[in-house]
Coordinates of C-alpha atoms in Angstrom, one line a residue:
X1 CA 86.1 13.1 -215.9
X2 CA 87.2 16.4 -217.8
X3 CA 90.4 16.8 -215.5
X4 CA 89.5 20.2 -215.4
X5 CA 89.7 22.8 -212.4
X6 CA 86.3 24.1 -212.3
X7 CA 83.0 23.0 -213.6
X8 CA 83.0 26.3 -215.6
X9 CA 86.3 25.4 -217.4
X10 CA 84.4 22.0 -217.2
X11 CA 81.7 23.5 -219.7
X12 CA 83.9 25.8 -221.8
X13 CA 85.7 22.5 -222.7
X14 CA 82.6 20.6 -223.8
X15 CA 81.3 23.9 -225.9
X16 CA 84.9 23.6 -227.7
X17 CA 84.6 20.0 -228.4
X18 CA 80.8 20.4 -229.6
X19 CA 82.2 23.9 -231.9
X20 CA 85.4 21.3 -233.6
X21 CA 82.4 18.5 -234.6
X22 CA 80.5 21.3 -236.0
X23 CA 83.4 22.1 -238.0
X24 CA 84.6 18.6 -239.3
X25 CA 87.5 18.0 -236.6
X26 CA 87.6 15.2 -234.1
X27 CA 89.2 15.2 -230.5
X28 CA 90.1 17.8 -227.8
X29 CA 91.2 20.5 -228.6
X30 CA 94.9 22.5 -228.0
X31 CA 95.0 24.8 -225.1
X32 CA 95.9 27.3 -227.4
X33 CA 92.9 26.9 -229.9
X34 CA 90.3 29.6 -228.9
X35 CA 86.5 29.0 -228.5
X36 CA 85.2 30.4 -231.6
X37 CA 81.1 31.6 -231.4
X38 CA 79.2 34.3 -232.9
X39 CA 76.7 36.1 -231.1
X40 CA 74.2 34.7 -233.7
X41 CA 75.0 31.4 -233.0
X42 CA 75.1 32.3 -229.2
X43 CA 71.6 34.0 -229.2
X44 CA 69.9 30.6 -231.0
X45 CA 71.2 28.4 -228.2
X46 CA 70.2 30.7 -225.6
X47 CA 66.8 30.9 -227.0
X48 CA 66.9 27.3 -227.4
X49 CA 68.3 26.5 -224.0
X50 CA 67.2 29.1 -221.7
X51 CA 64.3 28.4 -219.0
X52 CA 63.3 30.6 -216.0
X53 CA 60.4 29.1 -213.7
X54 CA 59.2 32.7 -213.5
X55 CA 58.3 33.1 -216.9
X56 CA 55.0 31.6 -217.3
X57 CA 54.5 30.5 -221.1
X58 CA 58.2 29.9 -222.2
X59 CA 56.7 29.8 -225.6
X60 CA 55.6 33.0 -225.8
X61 CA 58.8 34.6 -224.2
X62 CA 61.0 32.9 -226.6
X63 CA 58.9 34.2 -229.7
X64 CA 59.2 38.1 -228.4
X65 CA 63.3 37.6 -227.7
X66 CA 63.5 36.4 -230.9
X67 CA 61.7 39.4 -232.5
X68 CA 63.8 41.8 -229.8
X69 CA 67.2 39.9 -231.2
X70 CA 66.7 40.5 -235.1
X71 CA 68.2 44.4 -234.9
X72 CA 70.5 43.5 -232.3
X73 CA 72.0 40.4 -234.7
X74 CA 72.0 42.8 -237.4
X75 CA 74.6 44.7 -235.9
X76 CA 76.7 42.2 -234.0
X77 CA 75.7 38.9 -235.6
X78 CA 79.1 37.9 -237.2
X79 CA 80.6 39.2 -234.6
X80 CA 83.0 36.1 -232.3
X81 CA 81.5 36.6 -228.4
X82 CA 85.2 36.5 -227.5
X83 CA 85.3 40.1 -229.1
X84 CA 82.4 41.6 -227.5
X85 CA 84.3 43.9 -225.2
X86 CA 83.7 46.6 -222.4
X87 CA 83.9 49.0 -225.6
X88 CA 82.0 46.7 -227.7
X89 CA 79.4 47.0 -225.2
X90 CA 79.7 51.1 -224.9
X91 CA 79.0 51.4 -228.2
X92 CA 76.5 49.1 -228.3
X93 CA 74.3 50.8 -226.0
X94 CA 75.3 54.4 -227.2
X95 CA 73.8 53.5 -230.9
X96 CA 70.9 52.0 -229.1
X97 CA 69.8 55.3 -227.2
X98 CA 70.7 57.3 -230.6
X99 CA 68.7 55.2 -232.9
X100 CA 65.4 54.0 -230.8
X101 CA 63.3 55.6 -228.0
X102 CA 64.7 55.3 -224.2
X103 CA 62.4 52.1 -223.4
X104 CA 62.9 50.4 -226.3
X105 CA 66.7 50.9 -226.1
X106 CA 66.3 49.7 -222.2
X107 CA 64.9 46.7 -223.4
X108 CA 67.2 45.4 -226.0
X109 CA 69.9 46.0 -224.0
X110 CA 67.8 44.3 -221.2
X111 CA 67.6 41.2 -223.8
X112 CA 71.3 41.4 -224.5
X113 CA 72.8 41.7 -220.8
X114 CA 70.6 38.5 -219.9
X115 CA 71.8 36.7 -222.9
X116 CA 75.4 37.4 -222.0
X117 CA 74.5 36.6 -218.0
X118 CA 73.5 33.1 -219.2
X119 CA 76.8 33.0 -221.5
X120 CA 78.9 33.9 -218.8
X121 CA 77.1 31.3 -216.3
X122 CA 77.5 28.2 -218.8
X123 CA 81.2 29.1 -219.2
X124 CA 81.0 30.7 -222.9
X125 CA 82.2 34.1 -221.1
X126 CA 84.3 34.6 -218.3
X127 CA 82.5 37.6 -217.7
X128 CA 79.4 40.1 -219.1
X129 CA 80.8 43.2 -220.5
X130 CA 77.6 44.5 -220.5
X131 CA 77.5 44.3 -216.5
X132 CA 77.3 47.5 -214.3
X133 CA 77.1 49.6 -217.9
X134 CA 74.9 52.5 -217.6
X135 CA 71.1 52.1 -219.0
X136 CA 69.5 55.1 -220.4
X137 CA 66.6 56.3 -218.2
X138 CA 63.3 54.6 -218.6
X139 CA 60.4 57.2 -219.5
X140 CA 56.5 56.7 -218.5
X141 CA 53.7 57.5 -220.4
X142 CA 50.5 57.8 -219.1
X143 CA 47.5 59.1 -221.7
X144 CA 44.1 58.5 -220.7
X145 CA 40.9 60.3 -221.7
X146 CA 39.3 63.2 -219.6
X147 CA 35.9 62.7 -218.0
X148 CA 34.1 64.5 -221.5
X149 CA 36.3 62.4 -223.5
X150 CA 35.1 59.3 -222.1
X151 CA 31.8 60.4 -222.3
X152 CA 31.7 61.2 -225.9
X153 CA 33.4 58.0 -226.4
X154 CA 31.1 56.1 -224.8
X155 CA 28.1 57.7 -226.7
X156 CA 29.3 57.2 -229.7
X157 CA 29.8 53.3 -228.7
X158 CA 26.4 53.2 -227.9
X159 CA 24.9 54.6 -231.2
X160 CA 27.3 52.5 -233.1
X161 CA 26.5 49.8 -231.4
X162 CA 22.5 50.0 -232.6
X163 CA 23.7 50.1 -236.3
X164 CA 25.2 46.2 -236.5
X165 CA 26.1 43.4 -233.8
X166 CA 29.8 44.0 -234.9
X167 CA 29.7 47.3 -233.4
X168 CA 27.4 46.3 -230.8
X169 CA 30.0 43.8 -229.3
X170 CA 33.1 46.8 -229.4
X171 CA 30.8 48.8 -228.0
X172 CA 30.3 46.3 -224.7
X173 CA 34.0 45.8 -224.4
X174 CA 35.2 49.9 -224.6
X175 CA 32.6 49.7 -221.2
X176 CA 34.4 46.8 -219.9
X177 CA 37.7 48.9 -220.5
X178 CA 36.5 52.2 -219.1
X179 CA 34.2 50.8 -216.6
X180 CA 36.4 47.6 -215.5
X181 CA 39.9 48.6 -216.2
X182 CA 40.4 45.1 -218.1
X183 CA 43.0 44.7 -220.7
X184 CA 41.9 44.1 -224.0
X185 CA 42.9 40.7 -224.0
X186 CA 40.7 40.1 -220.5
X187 CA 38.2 41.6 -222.7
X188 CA 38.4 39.5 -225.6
X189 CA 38.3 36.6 -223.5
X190 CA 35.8 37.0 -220.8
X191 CA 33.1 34.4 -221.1
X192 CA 29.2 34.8 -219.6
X193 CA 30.0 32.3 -216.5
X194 CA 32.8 34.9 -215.5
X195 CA 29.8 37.0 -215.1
X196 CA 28.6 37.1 -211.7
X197 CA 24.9 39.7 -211.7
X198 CA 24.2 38.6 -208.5
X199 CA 27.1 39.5 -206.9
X200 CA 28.0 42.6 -209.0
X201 CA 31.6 40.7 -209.9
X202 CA 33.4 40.0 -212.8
X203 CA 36.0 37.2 -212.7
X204 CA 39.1 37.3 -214.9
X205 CA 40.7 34.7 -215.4
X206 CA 42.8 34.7 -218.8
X207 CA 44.2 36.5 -221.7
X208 CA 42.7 35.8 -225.7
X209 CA 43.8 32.3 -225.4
X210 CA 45.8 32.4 -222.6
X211 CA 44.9 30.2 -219.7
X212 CA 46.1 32.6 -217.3
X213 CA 45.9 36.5 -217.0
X214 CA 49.3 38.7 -217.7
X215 CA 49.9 38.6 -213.7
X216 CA 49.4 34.6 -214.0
X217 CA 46.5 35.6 -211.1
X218 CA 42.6 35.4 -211.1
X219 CA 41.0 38.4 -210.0
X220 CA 37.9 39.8 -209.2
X221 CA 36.2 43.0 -210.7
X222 CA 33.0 44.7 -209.2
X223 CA 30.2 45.5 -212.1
X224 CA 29.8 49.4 -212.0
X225 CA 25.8 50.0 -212.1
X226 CA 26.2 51.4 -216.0
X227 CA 28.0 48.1 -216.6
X228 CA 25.9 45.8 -215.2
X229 CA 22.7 47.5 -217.1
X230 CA 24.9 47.1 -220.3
X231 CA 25.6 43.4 -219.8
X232 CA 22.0 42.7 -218.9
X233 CA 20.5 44.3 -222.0
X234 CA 23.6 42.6 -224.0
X235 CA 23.1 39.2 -223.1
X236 CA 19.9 38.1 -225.1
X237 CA 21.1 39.5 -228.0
X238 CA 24.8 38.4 -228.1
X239 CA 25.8 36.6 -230.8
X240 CA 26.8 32.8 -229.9
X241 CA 30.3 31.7 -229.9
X242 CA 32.0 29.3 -228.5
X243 CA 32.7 29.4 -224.8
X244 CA 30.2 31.5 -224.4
X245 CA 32.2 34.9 -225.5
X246 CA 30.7 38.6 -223.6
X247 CA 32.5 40.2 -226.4
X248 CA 33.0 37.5 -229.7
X249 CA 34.0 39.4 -232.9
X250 CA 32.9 38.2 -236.6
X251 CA 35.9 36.6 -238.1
X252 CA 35.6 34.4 -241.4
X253 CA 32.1 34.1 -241.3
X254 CA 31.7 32.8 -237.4
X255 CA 31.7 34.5 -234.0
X256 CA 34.9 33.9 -232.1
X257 CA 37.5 34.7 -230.1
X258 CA 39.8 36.9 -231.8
X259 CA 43.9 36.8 -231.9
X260 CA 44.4 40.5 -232.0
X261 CA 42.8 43.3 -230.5
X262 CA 39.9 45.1 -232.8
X263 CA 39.8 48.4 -234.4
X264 CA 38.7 51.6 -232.6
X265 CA 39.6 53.9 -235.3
X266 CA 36.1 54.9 -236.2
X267 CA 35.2 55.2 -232.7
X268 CA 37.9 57.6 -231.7
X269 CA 37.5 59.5 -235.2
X270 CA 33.3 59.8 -234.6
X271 CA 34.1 61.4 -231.2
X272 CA 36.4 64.1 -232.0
X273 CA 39.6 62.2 -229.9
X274 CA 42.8 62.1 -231.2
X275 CA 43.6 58.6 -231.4
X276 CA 46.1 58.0 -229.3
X277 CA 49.2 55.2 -229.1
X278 CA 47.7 52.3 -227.4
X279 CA 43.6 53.1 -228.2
X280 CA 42.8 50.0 -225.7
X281 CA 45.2 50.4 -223.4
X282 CA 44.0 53.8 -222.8
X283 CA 41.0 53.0 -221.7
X284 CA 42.8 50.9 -219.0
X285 CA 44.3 53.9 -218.2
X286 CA 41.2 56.2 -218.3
X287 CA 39.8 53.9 -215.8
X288 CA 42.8 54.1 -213.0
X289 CA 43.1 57.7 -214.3
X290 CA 39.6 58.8 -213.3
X291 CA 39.3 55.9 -209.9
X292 CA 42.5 58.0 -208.6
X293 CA 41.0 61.2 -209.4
X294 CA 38.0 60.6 -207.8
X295 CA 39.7 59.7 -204.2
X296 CA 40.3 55.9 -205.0
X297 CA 43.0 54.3 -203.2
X298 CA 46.1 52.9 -204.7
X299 CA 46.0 49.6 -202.9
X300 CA 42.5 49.4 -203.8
X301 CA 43.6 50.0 -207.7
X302 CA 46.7 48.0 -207.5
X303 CA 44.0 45.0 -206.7
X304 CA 41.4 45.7 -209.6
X305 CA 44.1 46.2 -211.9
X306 CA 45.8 42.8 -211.3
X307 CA 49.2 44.5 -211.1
X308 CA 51.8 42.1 -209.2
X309 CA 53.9 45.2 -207.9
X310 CA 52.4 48.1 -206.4
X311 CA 55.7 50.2 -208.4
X312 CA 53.2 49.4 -211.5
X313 CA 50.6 51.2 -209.6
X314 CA 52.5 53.9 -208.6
X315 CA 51.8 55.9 -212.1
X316 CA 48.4 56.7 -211.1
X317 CA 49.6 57.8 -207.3
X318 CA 50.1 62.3 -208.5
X319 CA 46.0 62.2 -209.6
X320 CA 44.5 61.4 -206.5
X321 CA 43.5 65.1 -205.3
X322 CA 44.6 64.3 -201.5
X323 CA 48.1 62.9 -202.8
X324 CA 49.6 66.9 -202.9
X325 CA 47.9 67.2 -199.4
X326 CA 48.7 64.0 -197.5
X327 CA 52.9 64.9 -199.2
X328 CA 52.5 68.6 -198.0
X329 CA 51.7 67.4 -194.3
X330 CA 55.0 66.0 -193.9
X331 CA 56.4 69.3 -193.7
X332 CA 54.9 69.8 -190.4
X333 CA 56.9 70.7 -188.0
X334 CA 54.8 70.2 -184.6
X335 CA 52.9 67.8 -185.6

């Protein structure tokens, strides 16, 4: 109906028509009248517009994009999309590497390429500058706690944990982290029904409020002995919330499920560790960390992790203490 060649020139058509309403004119416009966008007012109809099937809560995605978009509009928010060159996009990611930290540059630019993908697609581009441009290299950090360190950490949960419920309900879920490998937010959300004692298994299910985990998958988790005897003792004496919460925390006078992960501060501080980046997430770690280090496998791990790609695993892969062997024995030559 358009009379035009291709259903992208199709599209650019329509997003010129729509841009002349916005700005008081009527009718098609001349060949020679350019499509005229910002990258601000690009970036609010991507995040308006854009839907993946992959990405589980939309909702959610949209809300971290938007948060990932506010220093990248502040440089190139007035700027037309029409100008956003090759160059444009060199420079771009050369500020990016000077003024943030190699991931968080990766993912910005990340954000900005698949913006500009989905411009390009729906006929606002003809092309994505940012395409085939050099990413800085991602870096991997991987802190967990010695053996010791998770002992002393774990004592000083446990004292705590006699002094007020508060305490006694962090103190269950740093186990849960060191002993189960569960993220915080399985933590925070694991209910007594997801506790199996008979079968020594833990089934998690969701995230805080999540319905789903982070991998979108259920997974089971077997109790280690120190864990079950833990849970056992904890269970007469947890304080009720609702679901039924292993780990509720006291927020505005009632036991519930909170939105953000607690404070370890005082727990790190009383054992003499230097609190590190991520203080949950290192227990995470502490737990593949020490599994590998003990002769665990990595399939194995990738499984009680939850992690969808084994390349996730893979961090843990240099601690296991036959990894240097089993590499070494390639070099035979006779064998």
């Amino acid at each position: 109906a358009s009379k035009q060649p291709t259903q992208a020139e199709a599209r650019r058509m329509l997003i010129e028509i729509e841009a002349r309403i916005v700005r008081g004119k009527l009718g098609v416009p001349e060949r020679d009248e350019p499509l005229r966008i910002t990258m601000a007012q690009l970036t609010e109809r991507f995040l308006s517009e854009y839907d993946n099937p992959r990405i589980r809560d939309l909702t959610r995605w949209r809300q971290k994009q938007r948060y990932v978009f506010v220093s990248i509009l502040k440089e190139l928010g007035e700027l037309p999309i029409s100008a956003f060159s090759v160059d444009s996009a060199e420079r771009f990611r050369n500020c990016q590497v000077r003024k943030y930290k190699p991931n968080t540059a990766r993912n910005k630019i990340a954000s900005l390429t698949l913006m500009l993908s989905w411009a390009a697609r729906k006929g606002f581009l003809s092309s994505n500058p940012l395409h085939g441009l050099r990413q800085p290299n991602a870096t991997t950090r991987l802190q967990f706690l010695s053996k010791e360190e998770a002992v002393r950490l774990l004592d000083v949960a446990e004292r705590k944990g006699k002094v007020s419920p508060r305490d006694a309900a962090i103190a269950v879920a740093i186990q849960l982290g060191i002993y189960g490998g569960l993220r915080v937010g399985e933590i925070c959300g694991l209910r007594w029904r997801d506790v199996n004692f008979s079968a020594g298994l833990l089934t998690i299910t969701r995230s805080f409020h999540r319905a789903t985990t982070k991998s979108g998958k259920d997974r089971t988790v077997p109790i280690a002995p120190e864990l079950a005897d833990t849970l056992r003792k904890w269970k007469p004496s947890c304080p009720e919330a609702a679901e039924g919460l292993v780990c509720p925390c006291f927020i505005g006078g009632a036991w519930k499920m909170p939105m953000r992960a607690p404070c370890l501060i005082r727990f790190y501080e009383a054992a003499e560790i230097p609190l590190p980046a991520a203080p949950w997430h290192v227990l995470r770690h502490s737990f593949a960390s020490l599994f590998m280090m003990c002769g665990g496998n990595i399939l194995t791990l990738q499984r009680l992790l939850g992690h969808a790609d084994i390349k996730q695993t893979q961090i843990y892969a240099h601690l296991s203490p036959d990894f240097v062997a089993n590499e070494i024995r390639r070099l035979s030559l006779r064998g």
